[in-house]
Amino acid sequence: MVNFIDTFAKKHKLNPVGLDVVISLIPGVIFAFLAYGISPVLVIITSVASAILTEYLFSLIFLNKKGTVKDMTCVISSMLLAFLLPPFTPLYTVAFGASMAMIFGKLAFGGIGKNRFNPAVMGREFITVFLFSTLAGSLIKDHSPRYLHIFDKMNLPFIDRILWDPVGNIGNYSPLFLILGGLYLLYKKRITFHTPLCLFLVLLLGINILKMFGIYLPYSFGGPTLIAAFYIATDPVTTSNNKNGKIFQGILLGIFILIFLFFGLNFGIFKYKYFTLSILSLNLFVPTINKITKTKENEPFNIIKTLGLAAIMIIFVILLSNVIILGYLNYILYFYILYAVYKFFQIKTPNNKKLAAV
């Protein structure tokens, strides 16, 4: 099976790493169909189709590139975006989010490898800012499973919850299949264990320590955590590229989630903001993380600089939490759009040496 996948990727000139990520998500797609029928499948198909079309046209017209779809990044990003959306999201909303994910999460910076932020998470932020009413409407529809009542009569709530977690988004449905997908990627050595393990440990310890002080955070180790741990926080482009950095980012990502939850960014219009803002905040600091945590042979790890960076990142997240609560998220996204447009025109400037490599 493993050799067949690698051979297939090589034969069709596909990125084998990307193909493995897509394969690891397929059980989640099947489970979504078993849960809610064709609706979530159409969300996933629409997201992937929109992303592929956007990348193909944008790359061909503006970047003079062909065949960029074969690196599989647009398929992965669009599938993950769909996993971050409710099952009944209007398809035009999905198409908009996938297109914005590709343009402002990846292509405006020159393509894969040059983008700072995770496209899937960026796409969801565009939806929540510009089309939140359609997203909110899809959240309040009936979320009773149509077919999955397998364990209802067995009175095994723990097993039922591991198999089926009917809360919110498509990717939340089956923690079991997300875990199996993550284990598959670990087995194929497409990701490492450092970030997921550190993230889980920090969240587990943090939530229980806060309970000792009477602070109870409404948090579940379900879909969002597993998607972040195995798929988004292990993205080779927008996260750290060395072992120390992966450990550091796993710890900080867990702290970020706890901070955003503490400030209430998981209710109403802030639903799942703890997740998206934690990822985007981490993405922002990745170049600095790589610079500080990457050490040469026989070079000691600089603990002082690392702790200093951690303090700066935590202060930034606390400030960002208050800015979001005050209602300024839209303005941050508007500023980001202007920045992305500026970067795009910088790439296309004839005198810019970067253009020669495009």
Short mmCIF file of N, CA, C and O in Angstrom, two decimals, residues 171-220:
data_model
loop_
_atom_site.label_atom_id
_atom_site.label_comp_id
_atom_site.label_asym_id
_atom_site.label_seq_id
_atom_site.Cartn_x
_atom_site.Cartn_y
_atom_site.Cartn_z
N GLY A 171 -14.74 18.72 10.42
CA GLY A 171 -13.57 18.03 10.96
C GLY A 171 -13.72 17.58 12.39
O GLY A 171 -12.87 16.84 12.91
N ASN A 172 -14.78 18.04 13.07
CA ASN A 172 -14.98 17.65 14.46
C ASN A 172 -15.64 16.29 14.60
O ASN A 172 -15.66 15.72 15.69
N TYR A 173 -16.22 15.77 13.53
CA TYR A 173 -17.11 14.63 13.65
C TYR A 173 -16.48 13.41 14.30
O TYR A 173 -17.07 12.80 15.17
N SER A 174 -15.28 13.06 13.85
CA SER A 174 -14.70 11.82 14.34
C SER A 174 -13.27 12.02 14.82
O SER A 174 -12.33 11.95 14.03
N PRO A 175 -13.09 12.25 16.12
CA PRO A 175 -11.72 12.31 16.67
C PRO A 175 -10.92 11.06 16.36
O PRO A 175 -9.72 11.14 16.12
N LEU A 176 -11.58 9.92 16.34
CA LEU A 176 -10.88 8.66 16.07
C LEU A 176 -10.19 8.68 14.71
O LEU A 176 -9.02 8.33 14.60
N PHE A 177 -10.90 9.11 13.68
CA PHE A 177 -10.33 9.09 12.34
C PHE A 177 -9.27 10.18 12.16
O PHE A 177 -8.34 10.02 11.36
N LEU A 178 -9.40 11.28 12.88
CA LEU A 178 -8.34 12.31 12.85
C LEU A 178 -7.07 11.77 13.51
O LEU A 178 -5.96 12.01 13.04
N ILE A 179 -7.25 11.05 14.61
CA ILE A 179 -6.09 10.44 15.28
C ILE A 179 -5.44 9.40 14.37
O ILE A 179 -4.20 9.36 14.23
N LEU A 180 -6.25 8.57 13.73
CA LEU A 180 -5.70 7.56 12.82
C LEU A 180 -4.97 8.23 11.65
O LEU A 180 -3.91 7.76 11.21
N GLY A 181 -5.53 9.32 11.15
CA GLY A 181 -4.87 10.06 10.07
C GLY A 181 -3.54 10.62 10.52
O GLY A 181 -2.54 10.56 9.80
N GLY A 182 -3.51 11.16 11.76
CA GLY A 182 -2.26 11.68 12.31
C GLY A 182 -1.23 10.59 12.50
O GLY A 182 -0.03 10.78 12.21
N LEU A 183 -1.66 9.43 12.98
CA LEU A 183 -0.74 8.30 13.16
C LEU A 183 -0.19 7.81 11.83
O LEU A 183 0.98 7.41 11.73
N TYR A 184 -1.02 7.86 10.80
CA TYR A 184 -0.55 7.48 9.46
C TYR A 184 0.55 8.43 8.99
O TYR A 184 1.58 7.99 8.44
N LEU A 185 0.38 9.73 9.21
CA LEU A 185 1.39 10.70 8.81
C LEU A 185 2.67 10.52 9.63
O LEU A 185 3.78 10.69 9.10
N LEU A 186 2.52 10.17 10.89
CA LEU A 186 3.70 9.89 11.72
C LEU A 186 4.41 8.64 11.22
O LEU A 186 5.65 8.61 11.15
N TYR A 187 3.65 7.62 10.86
CA TYR A 187 4.22 6.38 10.36
C TYR A 187 4.98 6.61 9.05
O TYR A 187 6.07 6.08 8.85
N LYS A 188 4.42 7.43 8.18
CA LYS A 188 5.08 7.73 6.91
C LYS A 188 6.19 8.78 7.06
O LYS A 188 6.85 9.15 6.09
N LYS A 189 6.38 9.28 8.28
CA LYS A 189 7.38 10.30 8.59
C LYS A 189 7.16 11.59 7.80
O LYS A 189 8.10 12.30 7.45
N ARG A 190 5.87 11.90 7.57
CA ARG A 190 5.51 13.16 6.92
C ARG A 190 5.47 14.29 7.96
O ARG A 190 5.60 15.46 7.59
N ILE A 191 5.26 13.93 9.20
CA ILE A 191 5.30 14.89 10.31
C ILE A 191 6.10 14.25 11.44
O ILE A 191 6.40 13.05 11.40
N THR A 192 6.46 15.05 12.44
CA THR A 192 7.13 14.51 13.63
C THR A 192 6.21 14.66 14.83
O THR A 192 5.21 15.38 14.79
N PHE A 193 6.55 13.98 15.91
CA PHE A 193 5.69 13.95 17.09
C PHE A 193 5.87 15.18 17.99
O PHE A 193 5.08 15.40 18.90
N HIS A 194 6.90 15.98 17.75
CA HIS A 194 7.28 17.02 18.71
C HIS A 194 6.16 18.03 18.97
O HIS A 194 5.80 18.28 20.13
N THR A 195 5.61 18.63 17.91
CA THR A 195 4.58 19.64 18.10
C THR A 195 3.28 19.06 18.66
O THR A 195 2.74 19.60 19.63
N PRO A 196 2.73 17.97 18.08
CA PRO A 196 1.49 17.42 18.65
C PRO A 196 1.62 17.03 20.12
O PRO A 196 0.75 17.35 20.93
N LEU A 197 2.71 16.35 20.48
CA LEU A 197 2.88 15.91 21.86
C LEU A 197 2.96 17.09 22.82
O LEU A 197 2.30 17.11 23.87
N CYS A 198 3.77 18.09 22.48
CA CYS A 198 3.91 19.27 23.35
C CYS A 198 2.59 20.03 23.47
O CYS A 198 2.24 20.51 24.55
N LEU A 199 1.86 20.12 22.36
CA LEU A 199 0.56 20.81 22.40
C LEU A 199 -0.41 20.10 23.33
O LEU A 199 -1.05 20.73 24.18
N PHE A 200 -0.52 18.77 23.21
CA PHE A 200 -1.43 18.01 24.07
C PHE A 200 -1.05 18.13 25.54
O PHE A 200 -1.91 18.31 26.42
N LEU A 201 0.25 18.02 25.84
CA LEU A 201 0.71 18.09 27.22
C LEU A 201 0.43 19.44 27.85
O LEU A 201 -0.04 19.54 29.00
N VAL A 202 0.71 20.52 27.11
CA VAL A 202 0.48 21.87 27.64
C VAL A 202 -1.00 22.10 27.91
O VAL A 202 -1.38 22.66 28.95
N LEU A 203 -1.86 21.70 26.97
CA LEU A 203 -3.29 21.88 27.16
C LEU A 203 -3.80 21.07 28.35
O LEU A 203 -4.59 21.57 29.17
N LEU A 204 -3.36 19.82 28.45
CA LEU A 204 -3.81 18.96 29.54
C LEU A 204 -3.37 19.52 30.89
O LEU A 204 -4.18 19.64 31.83
N LEU A 205 -2.09 19.90 31.00
CA LEU A 205 -1.58 20.46 32.24
C LEU A 205 -2.22 21.80 32.54
O LEU A 205 -2.63 22.08 33.68
N GLY A 206 -2.30 22.66 31.52
CA GLY A 206 -2.84 24.00 31.72
C GLY A 206 -4.27 24.00 32.19
O GLY A 206 -4.63 24.71 33.15
N ILE A 207 -5.11 23.20 31.57
CA ILE A 207 -6.53 23.15 31.94
C ILE A 207 -6.70 22.64 33.37
O ILE A 207 -7.50 23.16 34.15
N ASN A 208 -5.92 21.62 33.74
CA ASN A 208 -6.04 21.06 35.09
C ASN A 208 -5.45 21.98 36.16
O ASN A 208 -5.98 22.07 37.27
N ILE A 209 -4.37 22.67 35.83
CA ILE A 209 -3.80 23.64 36.79
C ILE A 209 -4.77 24.79 37.02
O ILE A 209 -4.97 25.22 38.17
N LEU A 210 -5.37 25.28 35.95
CA LEU A 210 -6.34 26.37 36.09
C LEU A 210 -7.56 25.93 36.91
O LEU A 210 -8.13 26.73 37.66
N LYS A 211 -7.95 24.67 36.78
CA LYS A 211 -9.06 24.16 37.58
C LYS A 211 -8.76 24.23 39.07
O LYS A 211 -9.64 24.49 39.90
N MET A 212 -7.49 24.02 39.42
CA MET A 212 -7.09 24.08 40.82
C MET A 212 -7.30 25.48 41.40
O MET A 212 -7.48 25.65 42.61
N PHE A 213 -7.29 26.49 40.53
CA PHE A 213 -7.50 27.87 40.97
C PHE A 213 -8.92 28.36 40.69
O PHE A 213 -9.20 29.56 40.74
N GLY A 214 -9.79 27.41 40.38
CA GLY A 214 -11.20 27.75 40.17
C GLY A 214 -11.51 28.34 38.82
O GLY A 214 -12.56 28.95 38.63
N ILE A 215 -10.61 28.17 37.85
CA ILE A 215 -10.83 28.69 36.50
C ILE A 215 -11.12 27.51 35.57
O ILE A 215 -10.25 26.65 35.35
N TYR A 216 -12.33 27.46 35.05
CA TYR A 216 -12.74 26.34 34.22
C TYR A 216 -12.89 26.81 32.77
O TYR A 216 -13.72 27.68 32.48
N LEU A 217 -12.09 26.24 31.90
CA LEU A 217 -12.13 26.62 30.50
C LEU A 217 -12.94 25.58 29.72
O LEU A 217 -12.67 24.38 29.82
N PRO A 218 -13.93 26.03 28.95
CA PRO A 218 -14.75 25.09 28.16
C PRO A 218 -13.96 24.58 26.96
O PRO A 218 -13.95 25.19 25.89
N TYR A 219 -13.30 23.46 27.13
CA TYR A 219 -12.44 22.99 26.05
C TYR A 219 -12.56 21.49 25.88
O TYR A 219 -12.69 20.75 26.85
N SER A 220 -12.49 21.06 24.62
CA SER A 220 -12.55 19.65 24.29
C SER A 220 -11.36 19.28 23.43
O SER A 220 -10.98 20.03 22.52
#
